[in-house]
mmCIF file of C-alpha atoms and ligand atoms in Angstrom:
data_model
loop_
_atom_site.group_PDB
_atom_site.id
_atom_site.type_symbol
_atom_site.label_atom_id
_atom_site.label_comp_id
_atom_site.label_asym_id
_atom_site.label_seq_id
_atom_site.Cartn_x
_atom_site.Cartn_y
_atom_site.Cartn_z
ATOM 1 C CA MET A 1 0.061 0.021 -0.017
ATOM 2 C CA LYS A 2 2.717 2.421 1.065
ATOM 3 C CA LYS A 3 4.866 1.463 -1.906
ATOM 4 C CA THR A 4 1.943 2.147 -4.331
ATOM 5 C CA LEU A 5 1.391 5.530 -2.884
ATOM 6 C CA VAL A 6 5.100 6.402 -3.169
ATOM 7 C CA PHE A 7 5.037 5.053 -6.746
ATOM 8 C CA THR A 8 1.959 7.090 -7.609
ATOM 9 C CA LEU A 9 3.214 10.253 -6.169
ATOM 10 C CA SER A 10 6.531 10.008 -7.981
ATOM 11 C CA ILE A 11 4.729 9.425 -11.308
ATOM 12 C CA LEU A 12 2.626 12.485 -10.614
ATOM 13 C CA ALA A 13 5.762 14.522 -9.814
ATOM 14 C CA LEU A 14 7.366 13.231 -13.040
ATOM 15 C CA ALA A 15 4.343 14.236 -15.083
ATOM 16 C CA SER A 16 4.082 17.708 -13.668
ATOM 17 C CA SER A 17 7.711 18.464 -14.172
ATOM 18 C CA ALA A 18 7.612 17.373 -17.764
ATOM 19 C CA GLN A 19 4.719 19.817 -18.348
ATOM 20 C CA ALA A 20 6.182 22.684 -16.094
ATOM 21 C CA ALA A 21 5.085 25.932 -17.807
ATOM 22 C CA SER A 22 7.686 27.170 -20.224
ATOM 23 C CA LEU A 23 7.569 29.858 -22.809
ATOM 24 C CA ARG A 24 8.971 27.265 -25.159
ATOM 25 C CA HIS A 25 5.571 25.508 -24.934
ATOM 26 C CA ASP A 26 3.665 28.779 -25.167
ATOM 27 C CA ILE A 27 5.416 29.956 -28.288
ATOM 28 C CA CYS A 28 4.725 26.515 -29.966
ATOM 29 C CA SER A 29 0.959 26.898 -28.988
ATOM 30 C CA ARG A 30 0.658 30.368 -30.345
ATOM 31 C CA GLY A 31 2.886 29.753 -33.368
ATOM 32 C CA LYS A 32 4.729 33.131 -32.898
ATOM 33 C CA LEU A 33 7.939 34.167 -31.411
ATOM 34 C CA VAL A 34 7.847 37.824 -30.018
ATOM 35 C CA ALA A 35 11.526 39.180 -29.920
ATOM 36 C CA GLY A 36 12.935 42.457 -28.680
ATOM 37 C CA VAL A 37 15.619 44.150 -30.709
ATOM 38 C CA LYS A 38 17.207 47.524 -30.817
ATOM 39 C CA TYR A 39 16.472 50.076 -33.546
ATOM 40 C CA ASP A 40 19.252 52.487 -32.361
ATOM 41 C CA SER A 41 22.270 50.199 -32.299
ATOM 42 C CA PRO A 42 23.602 49.553 -35.766
ATOM 43 C CA PRO A 43 24.846 47.115 -36.807
ATOM 44 C CA PHE A 44 23.138 44.903 -34.138
ATOM 45 C CA GLY A 45 19.653 46.390 -34.570
ATOM 46 C CA TYR A 46 18.540 49.284 -36.792
ATOM 47 C CA LEU A 47 16.024 50.062 -39.406
ATOM 48 C CA ASP A 48 17.114 49.688 -43.013
ATOM 49 C CA ASP A 49 16.062 52.122 -45.775
ATOM 50 C CA ALA A 50 12.725 50.364 -46.156
ATOM 51 C CA GLY A 51 12.045 50.714 -42.433
ATOM 52 C CA ASN A 52 12.637 47.029 -41.518
ATOM 53 C CA PRO A 53 14.617 46.025 -38.467
ATOM 54 C CA VAL A 54 17.837 44.402 -39.472
ATOM 55 C CA GLY A 55 21.214 43.606 -37.974
ATOM 56 C CA PHE A 56 23.383 41.094 -36.304
ATOM 57 C CA ASP A 57 21.053 40.543 -33.329
ATOM 58 C CA VAL A 58 18.041 40.256 -35.741
ATOM 59 C CA ASP A 59 19.836 37.532 -37.652
ATOM 60 C CA ILE A 60 20.520 35.649 -34.308
ATOM 61 C CA VAL A 61 16.762 35.887 -33.464
ATOM 62 C CA LYS A 62 15.892 34.459 -36.864
ATOM 63 C CA GLU A 63 17.991 31.366 -36.135
ATOM 64 C CA VAL A 64 16.054 30.919 -32.824
ATOM 65 C CA GLN A 65 12.787 31.205 -34.840
ATOM 66 C CA LYS A 66 14.089 28.587 -37.345
ATOM 67 C CA ASP A 67 14.806 26.071 -34.565
ATOM 68 C CA LEU A 68 11.442 26.803 -32.982
ATOM 69 C CA SER A 69 9.758 25.898 -36.207
ATOM 70 C CA ALA A 70 11.469 22.551 -36.306
ATOM 71 C CA PHE A 71 10.881 21.842 -32.583
ATOM 72 C CA CYS A 72 7.202 22.893 -32.602
ATOM 73 C CA LYS A 73 6.684 20.976 -35.956
ATOM 74 C CA LYS A 74 4.840 23.978 -37.363
ATOM 75 C CA THR A 75 5.697 27.360 -38.776
ATOM 76 C CA VAL A 76 6.530 29.750 -36.092
ATOM 77 C CA THR A 77 6.381 33.362 -37.186
ATOM 78 C CA LEU A 78 8.330 36.260 -35.883
ATOM 79 C CA GLU A 79 7.197 39.484 -34.454
ATOM 80 C CA LEU A 80 10.050 42.077 -33.707
ATOM 81 C CA LYS A 81 9.388 44.670 -31.121
ATOM 82 C CA GLN A 82 11.598 47.720 -30.470
ATOM 83 C CA VAL A 83 13.397 47.810 -27.235
ATOM 84 C CA VAL A 84 15.831 50.391 -25.846
ATOM 85 C CA SER A 85 18.512 49.872 -23.140
ATOM 86 C CA LYS A 86 16.163 51.229 -20.389
ATOM 87 C CA ASN A 87 13.068 49.024 -21.031
ATOM 88 C CA ARG A 88 14.397 45.715 -22.288
ATOM 89 C CA GLN A 89 14.430 43.994 -18.900
ATOM 90 C CA GLU A 90 10.830 45.382 -18.062
ATOM 91 C CA PHE A 91 9.535 44.020 -21.279
ATOM 92 C CA ILE A 92 10.941 40.601 -20.461
ATOM 93 C CA GLN A 93 9.470 40.674 -16.983
ATOM 94 C CA ASN A 94 5.977 41.886 -18.076
ATOM 95 C CA GLY A 95 5.900 39.326 -20.805
ATOM 96 C CA SER A 96 5.612 41.728 -23.709
ATOM 97 C CA ILE A 97 8.505 39.933 -25.366
ATOM 98 C CA ASP A 98 9.771 36.312 -25.234
ATOM 99 C CA MET A 99 13.388 37.282 -25.551
ATOM 100 C CA ALA A 100 15.519 40.180 -26.349
ATOM 101 C CA ALA A 101 18.739 40.109 -28.436
ATOM 102 C CA ALA A 102 19.645 43.754 -27.826
ATOM 103 C CA THR A 103 23.376 44.219 -27.217
ATOM 104 C CA THR A 104 22.719 43.432 -23.509
ATOM 105 C CA THR A 105 25.812 42.919 -21.332
ATOM 106 C CA ALA A 106 25.401 40.032 -18.926
ATOM 107 C CA THR A 107 25.825 41.441 -15.431
ATOM 108 C CA PHE A 108 25.122 39.972 -12.143
ATOM 109 C CA ALA A 109 23.003 43.017 -11.245
ATOM 110 C CA ARG A 110 20.714 42.369 -14.252
ATOM 111 C CA MET A 111 20.484 38.804 -13.199
ATOM 112 C CA ASP A 112 18.377 39.984 -10.279
ATOM 113 C CA SER A 113 15.536 40.613 -12.837
ATOM 114 C CA VAL A 114 16.185 38.544 -15.898
ATOM 115 C CA ASP A 115 18.138 35.508 -17.006
ATOM 116 C CA PHE A 116 20.816 35.416 -19.668
ATOM 117 C CA SER A 117 21.665 32.937 -22.415
ATOM 118 C CA ASN A 118 25.211 31.921 -22.999
ATOM 119 C CA ILE A 119 27.480 34.762 -24.237
ATOM 120 C CA TYR A 120 27.425 35.227 -27.980
ATOM 121 C CA PHE A 121 29.476 38.407 -28.502
ATOM 122 C CA VAL A 122 32.165 40.330 -26.546
ATOM 123 C CA ASP A 123 32.854 44.007 -26.779
ATOM 124 C CA GLY A 124 34.099 46.829 -24.602
ATOM 125 C CA GLN A 125 33.427 50.490 -24.171
ATOM 126 C CA ARG A 126 35.145 53.394 -26.002
ATOM 127 C CA LEU A 127 34.526 57.033 -27.038
ATOM 128 C CA LEU A 128 33.249 58.522 -30.359
ATOM 129 C CA VAL A 129 34.178 62.151 -30.972
ATOM 130 C CA LYS A 130 34.341 64.575 -33.898
ATOM 131 C CA SER A 131 37.621 64.154 -35.951
ATOM 132 C CA ASP A 132 38.971 67.545 -34.943
ATOM 133 C CA SER A 133 38.320 66.830 -31.303
ATOM 134 C CA SER A 134 41.198 67.006 -28.712
ATOM 135 C CA ILE A 135 39.618 64.283 -26.684
ATOM 136 C CA ARG A 136 41.812 61.180 -26.778
ATOM 137 C CA SER A 137 40.703 59.169 -23.852
ATOM 138 C CA VAL A 138 38.476 59.101 -20.729
ATOM 139 C CA LYS A 139 41.190 61.186 -19.122
ATOM 140 C CA ASP A 140 40.234 64.253 -21.210
ATOM 141 C CA LEU A 141 36.554 64.252 -20.306
ATOM 142 C CA ALA A 142 36.487 66.406 -17.147
ATOM 143 C CA GLY A 143 33.972 69.092 -17.651
ATOM 144 C CA LYS A 144 32.949 67.708 -21.060
ATOM 145 C CA LYS A 145 29.532 66.632 -22.005
ATOM 146 C CA VAL A 146 29.252 62.925 -22.861
ATOM 147 C CA GLY A 147 26.114 61.354 -24.317
ATOM 148 C CA THR A 148 25.036 57.827 -23.752
ATOM 149 C CA ALA A 149 21.875 55.765 -23.271
ATOM 150 C CA GLN A 150 19.660 55.518 -20.206
ATOM 151 C CA GLY A 151 19.842 52.217 -18.380
ATOM 152 C CA SER A 152 22.985 51.029 -19.993
ATOM 153 C CA THR A 153 26.187 49.717 -18.545
ATOM 154 C CA SER A 154 27.916 52.475 -20.594
ATOM 155 C CA GLU A 155 26.167 55.092 -18.371
ATOM 156 C CA THR A 156 27.425 53.381 -15.206
ATOM 157 C CA ASN A 157 30.823 52.822 -16.558
ATOM 158 C CA ILE A 158 31.538 56.294 -17.786
ATOM 159 C CA LYS A 159 30.420 57.829 -14.521
ATOM 160 C CA ALA A 160 32.951 55.542 -12.749
ATOM 161 C CA ALA A 161 35.851 56.036 -15.328
ATOM 162 C CA SER A 162 35.472 59.781 -15.511
ATOM 163 C CA PRO A 163 33.671 61.188 -12.436
ATOM 164 C CA LYS A 164 34.127 64.826 -13.695
ATOM 165 C CA ALA A 165 32.473 64.209 -16.985
ATOM 166 C CA LEU A 166 28.913 65.731 -17.531
ATOM 167 C CA VAL A 167 27.102 62.617 -18.564
ATOM 168 C CA GLN A 168 23.816 63.190 -20.497
ATOM 169 C CA SER A 169 21.674 60.064 -20.961
ATOM 170 C CA PHE A 170 19.406 59.729 -23.945
ATOM 171 C CA ALA A 171 16.658 57.221 -24.654
ATOM 172 C CA GLN A 172 18.423 56.010 -27.751
ATOM 173 C CA TYR A 173 22.106 56.035 -28.909
ATOM 174 C CA THR A 174 20.974 57.596 -32.183
ATOM 175 C CA ASP A 175 19.726 60.622 -30.172
ATOM 176 C CA ALA A 176 23.164 60.739 -28.506
ATOM 177 C CA PHE A 177 24.947 60.725 -31.781
ATOM 178 C CA VAL A 178 22.632 63.463 -33.296
ATOM 179 C CA ALA A 179 23.700 65.496 -30.139
ATOM 180 C CA LEU A 180 27.227 64.974 -31.083
ATOM 181 C CA GLN A 181 26.683 65.833 -34.703
ATOM 182 C CA GLN A 182 24.905 69.208 -33.526
ATOM 183 C CA GLY A 183 27.573 69.957 -30.976
ATOM 184 C CA ARG A 184 25.372 69.495 -27.962
ATOM 185 C CA VAL A 185 27.716 66.896 -26.527
ATOM 186 C CA ASP A 186 31.519 66.458 -26.946
ATOM 187 C CA ALA A 187 31.551 62.743 -27.102
ATOM 188 C CA VAL A 188 29.321 59.641 -27.325
ATOM 189 C CA THR A 189 30.279 56.569 -25.306
ATOM 190 C CA THR A 190 29.133 53.044 -25.423
ATOM 191 C CA ASP A 191 30.361 49.591 -26.795
ATOM 192 C CA SER A 192 32.936 50.091 -29.551
ATOM 193 C CA THR A 193 30.930 48.145 -32.197
ATOM 194 C CA ILE A 194 27.802 50.343 -31.694
ATOM 195 C CA LEU A 195 30.050 53.433 -32.006
ATOM 196 C CA LEU A 196 31.397 51.912 -35.165
ATOM 197 C CA GLY A 197 27.741 51.575 -36.377
ATOM 198 C CA LEU A 198 26.749 55.093 -35.545
ATOM 199 C CA ARG A 199 29.867 56.409 -37.243
ATOM 200 C CA ALA A 200 29.074 54.544 -40.384
ATOM 201 C CA SER A 201 25.540 55.798 -40.348
ATOM 202 C CA ALA A 202 26.763 59.493 -40.683
ATOM 203 C CA GLU A 203 26.644 61.244 -43.980
ATOM 204 C CA LYS A 204 30.463 61.595 -43.755
ATOM 205 C CA PRO A 205 31.849 58.984 -41.371
ATOM 206 C CA THR A 206 35.335 60.424 -41.607
ATOM 207 C CA ASP A 207 34.022 63.475 -39.648
ATOM 208 C CA TYR A 208 34.180 61.244 -36.542
ATOM 209 C CA LYS A 209 36.644 58.989 -34.853
ATOM 210 C CA ILE A 210 36.677 56.316 -32.154
ATOM 211 C CA VAL A 211 39.309 57.046 -29.562
ATOM 212 C CA GLY A 212 40.836 55.728 -26.252
ATOM 213 C CA ALA A 213 41.439 52.334 -24.922
ATOM 214 C CA PHE A 214 38.709 49.872 -23.970
ATOM 215 C CA PHE A 215 37.629 50.689 -20.393
ATOM 216 C CA SER A 216 35.082 47.950 -19.787
ATOM 217 C CA SER A 217 34.233 44.377 -20.832
ATOM 218 C CA GLU A 218 30.869 43.887 -22.362
ATOM 219 C CA PRO A 219 29.861 40.205 -22.911
ATOM 220 C CA TYR A 220 26.517 40.005 -24.675
ATOM 221 C CA GLY A 221 23.736 37.538 -23.709
ATOM 222 C CA ILE A 222 20.083 37.189 -24.824
ATOM 223 C CA ILE A 223 17.718 38.006 -22.055
ATOM 224 C CA VAL A 224 14.719 35.866 -21.014
ATOM 225 C CA LYS A 225 12.467 35.690 -18.129
ATOM 226 C CA GLN A 226 13.834 34.210 -14.953
ATOM 227 C CA ASP A 227 13.568 30.508 -13.944
ATOM 228 C CA ASP A 228 12.513 29.172 -17.323
ATOM 229 C CA SER A 229 15.413 26.880 -18.033
ATOM 230 C CA LYS A 230 13.634 25.024 -20.886
ATOM 231 C CA TRP A 231 13.318 28.236 -22.906
ATOM 232 C CA ARG A 232 16.733 29.584 -21.891
ATOM 233 C CA ASN A 233 18.372 26.279 -22.867
ATOM 234 C CA PHE A 234 16.497 26.227 -26.154
ATOM 235 C CA ILE A 235 18.149 29.429 -26.998
ATOM 236 C CA ASN A 236 21.439 28.137 -25.765
ATOM 237 C CA GLU A 237 20.969 25.232 -28.080
ATOM 238 C CA THR A 238 20.558 27.579 -31.086
ATOM 239 C CA LEU A 239 23.573 29.455 -30.073
ATOM 240 C CA SER A 240 25.555 26.199 -29.931
ATOM 241 C CA ARG A 241 24.180 25.035 -33.266
ATOM 242 C CA VAL A 242 25.164 28.319 -35.097
ATOM 243 C CA GLY A 243 28.556 28.145 -33.483
ATOM 244 C CA SER A 244 29.190 24.679 -34.737
ATOM 245 C CA ASP A 245 27.437 24.604 -38.162
ATOM 246 C CA GLY A 246 29.198 27.811 -39.521
ATOM 247 C CA THR A 247 26.030 30.020 -39.321
ATOM 248 C CA TYR A 248 27.532 32.310 -36.657
ATOM 249 C CA LYS A 249 30.536 32.707 -38.835
ATOM 250 C CA LYS A 250 28.427 33.628 -41.839
ATOM 251 C CA ILE A 251 26.397 36.070 -39.734
ATOM 252 C CA PHE A 252 29.529 37.552 -38.297
ATOM 253 C CA SER A 253 31.115 37.968 -41.679
ATOM 254 C CA LYS A 254 27.932 39.539 -43.171
ATOM 255 C CA TRP A 255 28.020 42.298 -40.597
ATOM 256 C CA PHE A 256 31.635 42.651 -39.505
ATOM 257 C CA GLY A 257 33.680 40.974 -42.172
ATOM 258 C CA LYS A 258 36.136 42.381 -44.706
ATOM 259 C CA GLY A 259 34.421 44.844 -47.041
ATOM 260 C CA THR A 260 31.549 45.641 -44.751
ATOM 261 C CA LYS A 261 30.983 49.074 -43.252
ATOM 262 C CA TYR A 262 31.626 47.754 -39.790
ATOM 263 C CA VAL A 263 34.768 45.702 -40.406
ATOM 264 C CA LEU A 264 36.178 44.578 -37.133
ATOM 265 C CA THR A 265 39.950 44.487 -36.559
ATOM 266 C CA ASP A 266 40.014 44.395 -32.759
ATOM 267 C CA PRO A 267 40.300 40.833 -31.310
ATOM 268 C CA LYS A 268 38.220 41.778 -28.349
ATOM 269 C CA SER A 269 35.079 41.525 -30.486
ATOM 270 C CA GLN A 270 35.834 38.030 -31.844
ATOM 271 C CA ILE A 271 33.669 35.248 -30.431
ATOM 272 C CA THR A 272 36.741 33.143 -30.049
ATOM 273 C CA VAL A 273 37.621 35.175 -27.018
ATOM 274 C CA PRO A 274 37.442 32.399 -24.346
ATOM 275 C CA ALA A 275 36.504 34.555 -21.392
ATOM 276 C CA GLN A 276 32.791 34.607 -21.867
ATOM 277 C CA TYR A 277 31.314 35.334 -18.426
ATOM 278 C CA PRO A 278 28.952 37.693 -16.771
ATOM 279 C CA VAL A 279 30.486 40.747 -15.332
ATOM 280 C CA ARG A 280 30.233 43.183 -12.411
ATOM 281 C CA ARG A 281 27.126 44.130 -10.371
HETATM 282 N N1 LIG B 1 26.130 46.552 -23.797
HETATM 283 C C1 LIG B 1 25.771 47.596 -22.956
HETATM 284 C C2 LIG B 1 24.555 47.462 -22.100
HETATM 285 O O1 LIG B 1 24.039 46.362 -22.042
HETATM 286 C C3 LIG B 1 25.736 48.978 -23.776
HETATM 287 C C4 LIG B 1 24.972 48.832 -24.909
HETATM 288 C C5 LIG B 1 23.411 48.976 -24.650
HETATM 289 O O2 LIG B 1 23.043 49.917 -23.986
HETATM 290 O O3 LIG B 1 22.710 48.048 -25.119
HETATM 291 O O4 LIG B 1 24.032 48.313 -21.394
#
């Protein structure tokens, strides 16, 4: 009798854990993946001439969509929603999006509100200034106006690296860059690759230069809601697949390879960098 009860209870426990709620299941049921991407961070996420969101992060999301269609055994469509640095965690928490591939640095502080996939890109923070600027590094920023985005690690890092800089935080990096173009700020600061993207988007990119050494480490992870390991691991499996079947390399060369507007020469931004870990609080 006792044995039967234990057996029945363990079968029940097994059944409920197999069906534990996961977005992976919900996405299959609704047949649609809703992903957050940036519109202000070329070449990771921005609008092309036709107004469609494109970029490195958008391509990564499309790989997750592809794997979902196979897993769910039906076509899973994709809806892309704009996020900015300040609202991406909130959008995950309130369920407006299933995931965000949005240049998000994995930090232990952010892990208090969202979970991160494995790291899929590594960058670091630098400065973008006008070509004729005398600013050469964070040491030259005392009393200077520096634009960045609200809610970003860039905002926190620059305040720590240059306490005397006058930091102005904008909703979007593109707003910060317009402020630089119009002379309302003296520099823009964020991850070097986004700076490369902003510079390339200018009418005359040679009017701007990226200066100074890296002063932070920014390992990017995809964010998802907390405590949903089936969904998080599904994304990790896609990242693992694209890493081994050549897709990651293809996407990487499409955006950062030789002959592209965003060609990367710095080894820090190569995925082969082994130190892929979350960083500071
Ligand atoms: N990667 C940094 C961050 O997550 C800066 C870029 C961004 O704001 O998305 O805050």
